[in-house]
Amino acid sequence: MDADLSPTPSRPPKTTNTTRRNWQLDVLLFVVFMLVSAPLTTGIPLHEWLGLVIFAPLFYHLVWHWKWVAGVFTRTSRKLPPHTIFAKWFNLALFFMMLLAGVSGLMISEALLPMLGWMVGPDNFWLTVHKASATLMMLLIGLHLALHWPWILQRLKRQPTGGTTR
C-alpha cells in the first residue's frame, strides 16, 4: 500500500530538494564511476583511491533509499509488482558486484594499501575476480542507466539556467 503523496495544506508534496539531492548524488556517482573505470587514464594510485572514495556516496545512496530497500525485502514477492521484484534482485546483484570489485581491488592493491603499510603481493585469483566483477558491474550499471533513462532525461530537461529546479 503506497502512502498518500497528494498535497494537503498541512503537508506539502515531496520536496524538490529530495529530487535535486538524488540527482546530484547520482551525477557524482556517475562521474566517479567513470574515473574509476579508466585506470589507464587515471593511473593506479588514483584508481585505487577513487575506488575507495566511491563507497561514501554509495553508502549515502543506500541510506537515502533505505525505505525502498527495506520495503522490498520485507514484503513477500507475491505482494510486489513484477518490475519491483526485478529491481530488487537487479539492485542486489549490482550491490554485490560493487562489493566484490571493491574487496578484490583491495586484495590486489599496488598503491593504496602499501602506502598505508600493508603489503599485498600480486595474486592472479584476486586479479581475475577484480576484472570479472568490474566488467560485470559496468554491464549492470549500463543496464541500470538504461532502466532509469526516462528519469535521467526528465532531470536533464529540468536543469535550470538560473531559476529553481523542480
GROMACS .gro file of C-alpha atoms in nm:
model
  166
    1MET     CA    1   0.000   0.000   0.000
    2ASP     CA    2   0.152   0.329  -0.109
    3ALA     CA    3   0.144   0.632   0.115
    4ASP     CA    4  -0.079   0.915   0.004
    5LEU     CA    5   0.150   1.171  -0.154
    6SER     CA    6  -0.121   1.415  -0.255
    7PRO     CA    7  -0.063   1.772  -0.137
    8THR     CA    8  -0.251   1.880   0.172
    9PRO     CA    9  -0.248   2.217   0.347
   10SER     CA   10  -0.053   2.069   0.638
   11ARG     CA   11   0.191   1.865   0.427
   12PRO     CA   12   0.339   1.989   0.100
   13PRO     CA   13   0.418   1.745  -0.182
   14LYS     CA   14   0.756   1.572  -0.193
   15THR     CA   15   1.014   1.847  -0.190
   16THR     CA   16   1.225   1.923  -0.490
   17ASN     CA   17   1.525   1.921  -0.256
   18THR     CA   18   1.499   1.542  -0.230
   19THR     CA   19   1.489   1.503  -0.607
   20ARG     CA   20   1.774   1.752  -0.651
   21ARG     CA   21   1.980   1.573  -0.384
   22ASN     CA   22   1.922   1.237  -0.556
   23TRP     CA   23   2.018   1.389  -0.892
   24GLN     CA   24   2.336   1.546  -0.754
   25LEU     CA   25   2.437   1.223  -0.583
   26ASP     CA   26   2.368   1.020  -0.898
   27VAL     CA   27   2.576   1.260  -1.109
   28LEU     CA   28   2.861   1.241  -0.855
   29LEU     CA   29   2.846   0.860  -0.855
   30PHE     CA   30   2.847   0.853  -1.235
   31VAL     CA   31   3.148   1.085  -1.264
   32VAL     CA   32   3.349   0.898  -1.001
   33PHE     CA   33   3.248   0.565  -1.154
   34MET     CA   34   3.366   0.679  -1.498
   35LEU     CA   35   3.701   0.783  -1.349
   36VAL     CA   36   3.737   0.458  -1.154
   37SER     CA   37   3.659   0.265  -1.472
   38ALA     CA   38   3.958   0.416  -1.651
   39PRO     CA   39   4.269   0.310  -1.455
   40LEU     CA   40   4.491   0.353  -1.760
   41THR     CA   41   4.381   0.717  -1.776
   42THR     CA   42   4.384   0.799  -1.404
   43GLY     CA   43   4.678   0.581  -1.307
   44ILE     CA   44   4.665   0.303  -1.050
   45PRO     CA   45   4.705   0.522  -0.737
   46LEU     CA   46   4.410   0.748  -0.827
   47HIS     CA   47   4.210   0.445  -0.946
   48GLU     CA   48   4.255   0.282  -0.606
   49TRP     CA   49   4.177   0.597  -0.406
   50LEU     CA   50   3.865   0.670  -0.612
   51GLY     CA   51   3.764   0.306  -0.576
   52LEU     CA   52   3.775   0.355  -0.200
   53VAL     CA   53   3.617   0.702  -0.202
   54ILE     CA   54   3.319   0.594  -0.413
   55PHE     CA   55   3.190   0.385  -0.124
   56ALA     CA   56   3.094   0.703   0.071
   57PRO     CA   57   2.837   0.828  -0.184
   58LEU     CA   58   2.725   0.468  -0.243
   59PHE     CA   59   2.659   0.437   0.130
   60TYR     CA   60   2.457   0.760   0.128
   61HIS     CA   61   2.266   0.643  -0.179
   62LEU     CA   62   2.172   0.327   0.009
   63VAL     CA   63   2.074   0.518   0.324
   64TRP     CA   64   1.865   0.771   0.128
   65HIS     CA   65   1.678   0.486  -0.043
   66TRP     CA   66   1.661   0.262   0.264
   67LYS     CA   67   1.281   0.288   0.288
   68TRP     CA   68   1.252   0.131  -0.058
   69VAL     CA   69   1.518  -0.132   0.022
   70ALA     CA   70   1.353  -0.231   0.349
   71GLY     CA   71   1.011  -0.234   0.185
   72VAL     CA   72   1.101  -0.469  -0.099
   73PHE     CA   73   1.300  -0.706   0.121
   74THR     CA   74   1.040  -0.732   0.398
   75ARG     CA   75   0.737  -0.794   0.174
   76THR     CA   76   0.678  -1.125   0.007
   77SER     CA   77   0.725  -1.130  -0.368
   78ARG     CA   78   0.355  -1.207  -0.419
   79LYS     CA   79   0.274  -0.858  -0.293
   80LEU     CA   80   0.521  -0.682  -0.524
   81PRO     CA   81   0.469  -0.592  -0.890
   82PRO     CA   82   0.696  -0.780  -1.133
   83HIS     CA   83   0.907  -0.472  -1.216
   84THR     CA   84   0.976  -0.418  -0.844
   85ILE     CA   85   1.078  -0.782  -0.798
   86PHE     CA   86   1.318  -0.742  -1.091
   87ALA     CA   87   1.454  -0.414  -0.946
   88LYS     CA   88   1.503  -0.580  -0.607
   89TRP     CA   89   1.720  -0.862  -0.740
   90PHE     CA   90   1.892  -0.646  -1.000
   91ASN     CA   91   1.998  -0.389  -0.738
   92LEU     CA   92   2.113  -0.666  -0.505
   93ALA     CA   93   2.330  -0.812  -0.784
   94LEU     CA   94   2.471  -0.466  -0.858
   95PHE     CA   95   2.546  -0.411  -0.488
   96PHE     CA   96   2.732  -0.743  -0.461
   97MET     CA   97   2.931  -0.678  -0.780
   98MET     CA   98   3.040  -0.340  -0.640
   99LEU     CA   99   3.132  -0.500  -0.310
  100LEU     CA  100   3.322  -0.780  -0.484
  101ALA     CA  101   3.507  -0.533  -0.709
  102GLY     CA  102   3.599  -0.326  -0.404
  103VAL     CA  103   3.721  -0.617  -0.192
  104SER     CA  104   3.913  -0.776  -0.478
  105GLY     CA  105   4.059  -0.434  -0.561
  106LEU     CA  106   4.194  -0.408  -0.209
  107MET     CA  107   4.339  -0.759  -0.236
  108ILE     CA  108   4.545  -0.658  -0.540
  109SER     CA  109   4.626  -0.303  -0.429
  110GLU     CA  110   4.953  -0.171  -0.569
  111ALA     CA  111   4.939   0.179  -0.421
  112LEU     CA  112   4.674   0.238  -0.153
  113LEU     CA  113   4.744  -0.045   0.091
  114PRO     CA  114   5.125  -0.035   0.052
  115MET     CA  115   5.109   0.339   0.126
  116LEU     CA  116   4.924   0.253   0.447
  117GLY     CA  117   5.187  -0.007   0.535
  118TRP     CA  118   5.001  -0.321   0.430
  119MET     CA  119   5.187  -0.508   0.162
  120VAL     CA  120   4.990  -0.738  -0.064
  121GLY     CA  121   5.155  -0.934  -0.337
  122PRO     CA  122   5.029  -0.999  -0.687
  123ASP     CA  123   4.756  -1.260  -0.682
  124ASN     CA  124   4.610  -1.395  -1.005
  125PHE     CA  125   4.295  -1.521  -0.832
  126TRP     CA  126   4.202  -1.177  -0.695
  127LEU     CA  127   4.307  -1.007  -1.019
  128THR     CA  128   4.073  -1.235  -1.215
  129VAL     CA  129   3.791  -1.175  -0.964
  130HIS     CA  130   3.850  -0.799  -0.983
  131LYS     CA  131   3.847  -0.787  -1.362
  132ALA     CA  132   3.538  -1.011  -1.388
  133SER     CA  133   3.339  -0.830  -1.119
  134ALA     CA  134   3.436  -0.486  -1.255
  135THR     CA  135   3.333  -0.589  -1.607
  136LEU     CA  136   3.001  -0.730  -1.487
  137MET     CA  137   2.949  -0.420  -1.272
  138MET     CA  138   2.997  -0.197  -1.579
  139LEU     CA  139   2.737  -0.402  -1.765
  140LEU     CA  140   2.494  -0.378  -1.473
  141ILE     CA  141   2.548  -0.002  -1.436
  142GLY     CA  142   2.484   0.041  -1.807
  143LEU     CA  143   2.159  -0.152  -1.768
  144HIS     CA  144   2.078   0.050  -1.454
  145LEU     CA  145   2.119   0.372  -1.654
  146ALA     CA  146   1.902   0.232  -1.934
  147LEU     CA  147   1.627   0.133  -1.690
  148HIS     CA  148   1.630   0.482  -1.537
  149TRP     CA  149   1.678   0.666  -1.868
  150PRO     CA  150   1.333   0.832  -1.867
  151TRP     CA  151   1.405   0.983  -1.522
  152ILE     CA  152   1.753   1.091  -1.635
  153LEU     CA  153   1.612   1.264  -1.944
  154GLN     CA  154   1.346   1.430  -1.734
  155ARG     CA  155   1.609   1.564  -1.494
  156LEU     CA  156   1.828   1.687  -1.780
  157LYS     CA  157   1.533   1.873  -1.933
  158ARG     CA  158   1.453   2.037  -1.600
  159GLN     CA  159   1.803   2.162  -1.520
  160PRO     CA  160   1.771   2.536  -1.464
  161THR     CA  161   1.962   2.807  -1.639
  162GLY     CA  162   1.927   3.028  -1.336
  163GLY     CA  163   1.590   2.957  -1.175
  164THR     CA  164   1.482   2.685  -0.935
  165THR     CA  165   1.475   2.315  -1.010
  166ARG     CA  166   1.155   2.122  -0.973
   0.00000   0.00000   0.00000
